[in-house]
GROMACS .gro file of C-alpha atoms in nm:
model
  336
    1MET     CA    1  -1.451   3.496  -4.528
    2VAL     CA    2  -1.489   3.798  -4.748
    3LEU     CA    3  -1.698   3.754  -5.071
    4ASN     CA    4  -1.578   3.872  -5.343
    5LYS     CA    5  -1.625   4.230  -5.487
    6ILE     CA    6  -2.029   4.160  -5.669
    7ILE     CA    7  -1.964   4.276  -6.021
    8PHE     CA    8  -2.232   4.235  -6.288
    9LEU     CA    9  -2.280   4.312  -6.672
   10PRO     CA   10  -2.526   4.622  -6.716
   11VAL     CA   11  -2.559   4.480  -7.093
   12LEU     CA   12  -2.735   4.140  -6.976
   13LEU     CA   13  -3.057   4.385  -6.908
   14GLY     CA   14  -3.317   4.338  -7.178
   15MET     CA   15  -3.098   4.056  -7.361
   16SER     CA   16  -3.270   3.766  -7.441
   17PHE     CA   17  -3.017   3.450  -7.431
   18SER     CA   18  -3.068   3.134  -7.690
   19THR     CA   19  -2.930   2.799  -7.684
   20SER     CA   20  -2.565   2.865  -7.874
   21LEU     CA   21  -2.463   2.995  -7.507
   22ALA     CA   22  -2.473   2.620  -7.380
   23GLN     CA   23  -2.554   2.524  -6.957
   24SER     CA   24  -2.205   2.499  -6.956
   25SER     CA   25  -2.255   2.649  -6.540
   26ALA     CA   26  -2.481   2.328  -6.546
   27ASP     CA   27  -2.210   2.104  -6.700
   28TYR     CA   28  -2.503   1.988  -6.983
   29GLY     CA   29  -2.674   1.836  -6.679
   30ALA     CA   30  -2.427   1.587  -6.531
   31PRO     CA   31  -2.478   1.462  -6.149
   32LYS     CA   32  -2.291   1.767  -6.049
   33TYR     CA   33  -2.144   1.784  -5.685
   34VAL     CA   34  -2.272   1.440  -5.637
   35PRO     CA   35  -2.076   1.300  -5.260
   36PRO     CA   36  -1.891   0.954  -5.309
   37ALA     CA   37  -2.108   0.618  -5.335
   38GLY     CA   38  -2.280   0.561  -5.005
   39LYS     CA   39  -2.128   0.837  -4.859
   40LYS     CA   40  -2.469   1.129  -4.759
   41MET     CA   41  -2.491   1.472  -4.726
   42LEU     CA   42  -2.697   1.594  -4.462
   43PHE     CA   43  -2.829   2.018  -4.468
   44ILE     CA   44  -3.012   2.165  -4.195
   45GLY     CA   45  -3.223   2.478  -4.227
   46GLN     CA   46  -3.375   2.667  -4.310
   47ASP     CA   47  -3.334   3.006  -4.110
   48LEU     CA   48  -3.052   3.121  -3.901
   49SER     CA   49  -3.213   3.096  -3.602
   50SER     CA   50  -3.272   2.680  -3.677
   51VAL     CA   51  -2.908   2.635  -3.790
   52GLY     CA   52  -2.724   2.848  -3.564
   53GLY     CA   53  -2.361   2.901  -3.508
   54VAL     CA   54  -2.330   3.261  -3.627
   55ALA     CA   55  -2.346   3.573  -3.437
   56THR     CA   56  -2.650   3.661  -3.249
   57PHE     CA   57  -2.809   3.288  -3.357
   58ARG     CA   58  -2.631   3.086  -3.088
   59ASP     CA   59  -2.934   2.869  -2.987
   60GLY     CA   60  -2.980   2.666  -3.323
   61TYR     CA   61  -2.873   2.315  -3.458
   62ILE     CA   62  -2.515   2.394  -3.498
   63ASP     CA   63  -2.512   2.485  -3.107
   64GLN     CA   64  -2.709   2.154  -3.003
   65PHE     CA   65  -2.500   1.947  -3.234
   66PRO     CA   66  -2.127   2.104  -3.237
   67ASP     CA   67  -1.998   1.753  -3.289
   68HIS     CA   68  -2.194   1.660  -3.569
   69GLN     CA   69  -2.144   1.971  -3.837
   70PRO     CA   70  -2.406   1.885  -4.131
   71ALA     CA   71  -2.254   1.886  -4.502
   72GLY     CA   72  -2.463   2.223  -4.641
   73VAL     CA   73  -2.704   2.450  -4.485
   74THR     CA   74  -3.066   2.551  -4.651
   75THR     CA   75  -3.192   2.952  -4.734
   76TYR     CA   76  -3.364   3.176  -4.951
   77THR     CA   77  -3.393   3.413  -5.188
   78SER     CA   78  -3.632   3.589  -5.476
   79ILE     CA   79  -3.580   3.764  -5.792
   80PRO     CA   80  -3.589   4.070  -5.811
   81SER     CA   81  -3.511   4.143  -5.464
   82LEU     CA   82  -3.272   3.922  -5.351
   83ASN     CA   83  -3.373   4.008  -4.963
   84GLY     CA   84  -3.213   3.719  -4.769
   85LEU     CA   85  -2.877   3.721  -4.947
   86ARG     CA   86  -2.633   3.956  -4.880
   87SER     CA   87  -2.868   4.162  -4.623
   88ARG     CA   88  -3.123   4.014  -4.308
   89ALA     CA   89  -3.470   3.965  -4.451
   90ASN     CA   90  -3.741   3.810  -4.203
   91TRP     CA   91  -4.131   3.803  -4.426
   92GLY     CA   92  -4.256   3.630  -4.114
   93ALA     CA   93  -4.086   3.297  -4.119
   94GLY     CA   94  -3.733   3.315  -3.970
   95THR     CA   95  -3.442   3.563  -4.013
   96LEU     CA   96  -3.286   3.423  -4.363
   97GLN     CA   97  -2.917   3.642  -4.455
   98ALA     CA   98  -2.690   3.410  -4.683
   99GLN     CA   99  -2.416   3.659  -4.617
  100ALA     CA  100  -2.388   3.519  -4.250
  101TYR     CA  101  -2.265   3.190  -4.345
  102LEU     CA  102  -2.010   3.317  -4.556
  103ASN     CA  103  -1.869   3.579  -4.321
  104ASP     CA  104  -1.818   3.312  -4.045
  105GLU     CA  105  -1.523   3.092  -4.115
  106SER     CA  106  -1.708   2.795  -3.961
  107PHE     CA  107  -1.850   2.767  -4.236
  108ASP     CA  108  -1.610   2.766  -4.491
  109GLN     CA  109  -1.636   2.397  -4.556
  110THR     CA  110  -2.032   2.407  -4.596
  111ALA     CA  111  -2.235   2.345  -4.873
  112MET     CA  112  -2.556   2.578  -4.920
  113SER     CA  113  -2.917   2.541  -5.064
  114ILE     CA  114  -3.067   2.822  -5.155
  115GLY     CA  115  -3.475   2.810  -5.255
  116LEU     CA  116  -3.526   3.091  -5.503
  117HIS     CA  117  -3.875   3.229  -5.481
  118LEU     CA  118  -4.033   3.291  -5.848
  119VAL     CA  119  -4.348   3.375  -5.780
  120GLY     CA  120  -4.528   3.656  -5.973
  121GLN     CA  121  -4.198   3.666  -6.187
  122LEU     CA  122  -4.169   3.448  -6.442
  123ARG     CA  123  -4.309   3.625  -6.750
  124LYS     CA  124  -4.108   3.868  -6.653
  125ILE     CA  125  -3.766   3.705  -6.635
  126GLY     CA  126  -3.884   3.504  -6.933
  127ARG     CA  127  -3.877   3.849  -7.111
  128GLY     CA  128  -3.528   3.950  -6.954
  129LYS     CA  129  -3.679   4.225  -6.728
  130HIS     CA  130  -3.474   4.061  -6.441
  131ASN     CA  131  -3.152   4.014  -6.566
  132THR     CA  132  -3.006   4.236  -6.382
  133ALA     CA  133  -3.053   4.090  -6.069
  134ILE     CA  134  -3.037   3.716  -6.172
  135ALA     CA  135  -2.621   3.899  -6.278
  136GLN     CA  136  -2.602   3.991  -5.951
  137LEU     CA  137  -2.744   3.637  -5.767
  138ALA     CA  138  -2.474   3.466  -6.010
  139GLN     CA  139  -2.210   3.661  -5.897
  140TRP     CA  140  -2.262   3.672  -5.537
  141VAL     CA  141  -2.263   3.258  -5.601
  142LYS     CA  142  -1.983   3.277  -5.808
  143GLY     CA  143  -1.794   3.434  -5.464
  144SER     CA  144  -1.888   3.239  -5.270
  145ASN     CA  145  -1.666   2.954  -5.280
  146ARG     CA  146  -1.831   2.677  -5.222
  147PRO     CA  147  -2.052   2.438  -5.382
  148VAL     CA  148  -2.455   2.588  -5.400
  149PHE     CA  149  -2.724   2.397  -5.457
  150LEU     CA  150  -2.960   2.629  -5.683
  151ARG     CA  151  -3.377   2.501  -5.618
  152ILE     CA  152  -3.501   2.777  -5.840
  153GLY     CA  153  -3.875   2.792  -5.886
  154TYR     CA  154  -3.912   2.525  -5.587
  155GLU     CA  155  -4.241   2.304  -5.506
  156PHE     CA  156  -4.268   2.435  -5.879
  157GLU     CA  157  -4.623   2.191  -5.900
  158GLY     CA  158  -4.805   2.335  -5.621
  159GLU     CA  159  -5.091   2.505  -5.714
  160TRP     CA  160  -5.037   2.776  -5.455
  161ASN     CA  161  -4.713   2.903  -5.609
  162ASN     CA  162  -4.916   2.875  -5.977
  163TYR     CA  163  -4.653   2.844  -6.186
  164LYS     CA  164  -4.756   2.783  -6.573
  165PRO     CA  165  -4.492   2.509  -6.706
  166LYS     CA  166  -4.398   2.712  -7.021
  167ASP     CA  167  -4.317   3.020  -6.846
  168PHE     CA  168  -4.114   2.841  -6.592
  169ILE     CA  169  -3.905   2.671  -6.832
  170LYS     CA  170  -3.819   2.957  -7.010
  171ALA     CA  171  -3.750   3.123  -6.687
  172TRP     CA  172  -3.502   2.855  -6.563
  173ARG     CA  173  -3.330   2.844  -6.837
  174GLN     CA  174  -3.363   3.196  -6.871
  175ILE     CA  175  -3.157   3.176  -6.543
  176VAL     CA  176  -2.910   2.942  -6.640
  177HIS     CA  177  -2.814   3.124  -6.922
  178ILE     CA  178  -2.706   3.406  -6.734
  179PHE     CA  179  -2.489   3.210  -6.498
  180ASP     CA  180  -2.328   3.116  -6.835
  181ALA     CA  181  -2.260   3.449  -6.922
  182GLN     CA  182  -2.086   3.534  -6.597
  183GLU     CA  183  -1.884   3.211  -6.593
  184VAL     CA  184  -2.019   3.104  -6.263
  185GLU     CA  185  -1.918   2.717  -6.234
  186ASN     CA  186  -1.991   2.616  -5.825
  187VAL     CA  187  -2.383   2.616  -5.881
  188ALA     CA  188  -2.558   2.272  -5.945
  189TYR     CA  189  -2.937   2.298  -6.013
  190VAL     CA  190  -3.186   2.136  -5.839
  191TRP     CA  191  -3.561   2.089  -5.993
  192GLN     CA  192  -3.752   2.025  -5.692
  193SER     CA  193  -4.120   1.872  -5.687
  194ALA     CA  194  -4.359   1.974  -5.344
  195GLY     CA  195  -4.353   1.615  -5.325
  196ILE     CA  196  -4.713   1.585  -5.412
  197ASN     CA  197  -4.692   1.291  -5.667
  198ALA     CA  198  -4.815   1.461  -5.944
  199THR     CA  199  -4.910   1.295  -6.289
  200ASN     CA  200  -4.749   1.573  -6.496
  201LEU     CA  201  -4.457   1.642  -6.340
  202SER     CA  202  -4.307   1.619  -6.661
  203ASP     CA  203  -4.464   1.958  -6.796
  204TRP     CA  204  -4.244   2.163  -6.613
  205TYR     CA  205  -3.930   1.965  -6.695
  206PRO     CA  206  -3.634   2.202  -6.819
  207GLY     CA  207  -3.437   1.929  -6.962
  208ASP     CA  208  -3.175   1.716  -6.918
  209GLU     CA  209  -2.857   1.997  -7.008
  210TYR     CA  210  -2.980   2.180  -6.734
  211VAL     CA  211  -3.070   2.009  -6.434
  212ASN     CA  212  -2.792   1.876  -6.206
  213TRP     CA  213  -3.052   1.720  -5.907
  214VAL     CA  214  -3.396   1.647  -5.907
  215GLY     CA  215  -3.553   1.696  -5.549
  216TYR     CA  216  -3.859   1.703  -5.329
  217SER     CA  217  -4.028   1.799  -5.042
  218HIS     CA  218  -4.109   1.525  -4.783
  219PHE     CA  219  -4.372   1.597  -4.486
  220ASP     CA  220  -4.665   1.411  -4.437
  221GLY     CA  221  -4.894   1.209  -4.691
  222PRO     CA  222  -4.889   0.894  -4.874
  223ASP     CA  223  -4.538   0.810  -4.965
  224PRO     CA  224  -4.459   1.125  -5.046
  225GLY     CA  225  -4.179   1.189  -5.376
  226GLN     CA  226  -4.241   0.858  -5.462
  227SER     CA  227  -4.302   1.003  -5.911
  228MET     CA  228  -3.986   1.229  -5.886
  229ARG     CA  229  -3.807   0.912  -5.758
  230ASP     CA  230  -3.923   0.674  -6.016
  231PHE     CA  231  -3.850   1.031  -6.268
  232ALA     CA  232  -3.505   1.024  -6.117
  233THR     CA  233  -3.437   0.694  -6.246
  234ALA     CA  234  -3.586   0.784  -6.625
  235HIS     CA  235  -3.337   1.031  -6.628
  236GLN     CA  236  -3.045   0.881  -6.393
  237LYS     CA  237  -3.012   1.227  -6.208
  238PRO     CA  238  -2.922   1.220  -5.793
  239ILE     CA  239  -3.215   1.333  -5.606
  240MET     CA  240  -3.200   1.589  -5.314
  241ILE     CA  241  -3.477   1.574  -5.004
  242ALA     CA  242  -3.502   1.950  -5.003
  243GLU     CA  243  -3.728   2.038  -4.765
  244ALA     CA  244  -3.782   1.746  -4.507
  245THR     CA  245  -4.005   1.810  -4.167
  246PRO     CA  246  -4.215   1.589  -3.943
  247ARG     CA  247  -4.486   1.809  -3.933
  248VAL     CA  248  -4.544   1.753  -3.560
  249ASP     CA  249  -4.446   1.974  -3.227
  250LEU     CA  250  -4.186   1.719  -3.069
  251LYS     CA  251  -4.242   1.855  -2.735
  252GLN     CA  252  -4.600   1.727  -2.726
  253VAL     CA  253  -4.528   1.368  -2.868
  254ARG     CA  254  -4.348   1.001  -2.755
  255GLY     CA  255  -4.024   1.036  -2.877
  256GLU     CA  256  -4.012   0.693  -2.978
  257ALA     CA  257  -4.376   0.715  -3.154
  258ILE     CA  258  -4.280   0.988  -3.384
  259TRP     CA  259  -3.938   0.801  -3.417
  260GLU     CA  260  -4.057   0.454  -3.591
  261ASP     CA  261  -4.391   0.683  -3.735
  262TRP     CA  262  -4.158   0.921  -3.963
  263TYR     CA  263  -3.776   0.945  -3.903
  264ARG     CA  264  -3.720   0.592  -3.924
  265PRO     CA  265  -3.916   0.466  -4.191
  266LEU     CA  266  -3.691   0.857  -4.365
  267LEU     CA  267  -3.386   0.784  -4.313
  268ASP     CA  268  -3.426   0.385  -4.412
  269GLN     CA  269  -3.490   0.542  -4.789
  270VAL     CA  270  -3.241   0.773  -4.741
  271TYR     CA  271  -2.994   0.487  -4.660
  272ASN     CA  272  -3.150   0.227  -4.895
  273SER     CA  273  -3.136   0.451  -5.229
  274ASP     CA  274  -2.819   0.478  -5.417
  275GLN     CA  275  -2.970   0.782  -5.604
  276ILE     CA  276  -3.084   0.969  -5.258
  277ALA     CA  277  -2.722   1.138  -5.223
  278ALA     CA  278  -2.859   1.440  -4.984
  279LEU     CA  279  -3.124   1.503  -4.719
  280ALA     CA  280  -3.216   1.882  -4.628
  281TYR     CA  281  -3.391   1.886  -4.289
  282ILE     CA  282  -3.563   2.190  -4.124
  283ASN     CA  283  -3.480   2.217  -3.744
  284ALA     CA  284  -3.715   2.499  -3.694
  285TYR     CA  285  -3.919   2.589  -3.412
  286TRP     CA  286  -4.237   2.678  -3.654
  287ASP     CA  287  -4.517   2.810  -3.444
  288GLN     CA  288  -4.223   3.095  -3.322
  289GLN     CA  289  -4.322   3.172  -3.624
  290PRO     CA  290  -4.583   3.426  -3.774
  291MET     CA  291  -4.611   3.275  -4.146
  292TRP     CA  292  -4.695   2.913  -4.003
  293HIS     CA  293  -4.831   2.971  -3.635
  294GLY     CA  294  -5.152   2.772  -3.623
  295GLN     CA  295  -5.136   2.599  -3.919
  296GLY     CA  296  -4.970   2.212  -3.767
  297TRP     CA  297  -4.631   2.296  -3.785
  298GLY     CA  298  -4.526   2.266  -3.473
  299ASP     CA  299  -4.182   2.235  -3.357
  300SER     CA  300  -3.934   2.032  -3.546
  301ARG     CA  301  -3.607   2.118  -3.382
  302VAL     CA  302  -3.491   1.780  -3.265
  303GLN     CA  303  -3.308   1.884  -2.954
  304ILE     CA  304  -3.610   2.011  -2.775
  305HIS     CA  305  -3.739   1.572  -2.724
  306GLU     CA  306  -3.459   1.446  -2.485
  307GLU     CA  307  -3.510   1.074  -2.687
  308VAL     CA  308  -3.540   1.238  -3.024
  309ARG     CA  309  -3.269   1.430  -2.948
  310GLN     CA  310  -3.003   1.060  -2.856
  311LEU     CA  311  -3.158   0.874  -3.151
  312TRP     CA  312  -3.078   1.151  -3.383
  313ALA     CA  313  -2.718   1.219  -3.248
  314THR     CA  314  -2.677   0.803  -3.309
  315GLU     CA  315  -2.798   0.832  -3.677
  316MET     CA  316  -2.556   1.116  -3.750
  317GLU     CA  317  -2.288   0.954  -3.609
  318LYS     CA  318  -2.241   0.747  -3.858
  319ASN     CA  319  -2.011   0.721  -4.129
  320VAL     CA  320  -2.237   0.773  -4.427
  321TRP     CA  321  -2.233   1.134  -4.341
  322LEU     CA  322  -2.008   1.360  -4.480
  323SER     CA  323  -1.938   1.599  -4.211
  324GLY     CA  324  -1.876   2.002  -4.308
  325GLU     CA  325  -1.597   1.953  -4.077
  326LYS     CA  326  -1.372   1.720  -4.251
  327LEU     CA  327  -1.232   1.871  -4.520
  328LEU     CA  328  -1.610   1.817  -4.719
  329PHE     CA  329  -1.422   2.003  -5.032
  330GLU     CA  330  -1.078   1.800  -4.974
  331ILE     CA  331  -1.239   1.454  -5.094
  332GLY     CA  332  -1.328   1.516  -5.483
  333PHE     CA  333  -1.594   1.647  -5.306
  334LEU     CA  334  -1.566   1.942  -5.558
  335SER     CA  335  -1.459   1.752  -5.893
  336ASN     CA  336  -1.781   1.727  -6.112
   0.00000   0.00000   0.00000
């Protein structure tokens, strides 16, 4: 696939936006790109080595499970640098390059989830200082020819991000309005919590008309994401479990034990909820990445433990999971 030429409107620089532009790219908060009833999307992430299936990265999930092409892949970029979007970038957590998936035709039927890192930039975004970079991102998304789930300022309430609610909301709306001005239609905005069940989630909420999905991270701790699931019910939004990993070294555990302790409860939660429509699994060798080495994240590659591998493959054969190889975009997935 050849990416459409990237263009942007220089007039955006320094311009402020009002709600008069509406939220056309968000379809005014409609549940956008939700799979048919009873179906779920699996996303695999979060770096090229973990996902695999592209040039020079041929030992990831895609290569280990060639019969289970996921519906989507996850990756990351940031404002204003846009590193990891068109060119490769590595901040010590694996190599990223969203463009690599667009360049490989085997991913033509694959959606994409992009975590948009905004740490330290909220006020500049709100003041219009990064409008040009946001417009460039918008044009890249527009030219990707696939649904893109944009997780703006993911894990917004996590203290490690230090996002102030008012600044976060203003920056979120600014991004949406620039995407509107660029006439982007193939984006769904995901409001992703850290899953730590904060009691003041609504303080960061941009508003129903600016959000298509809600999401949360699922790692460890008591019932991660319950507050976000409650919020989704109240606001009638579909749910993406946007980052999930068991935080263990699968090479050093009993397969059946970790399956029953972590994988089975997670999958049952997905299967038993009509609102949870997407699961993004991080299939990474964390301890090989300098950013995470020695922090207890371990090795979550499902292929590394034979028993876990077999149990996982059996789950993915269930017809509940949409596949990126079975004309995903031709079964109504692209309709809003």
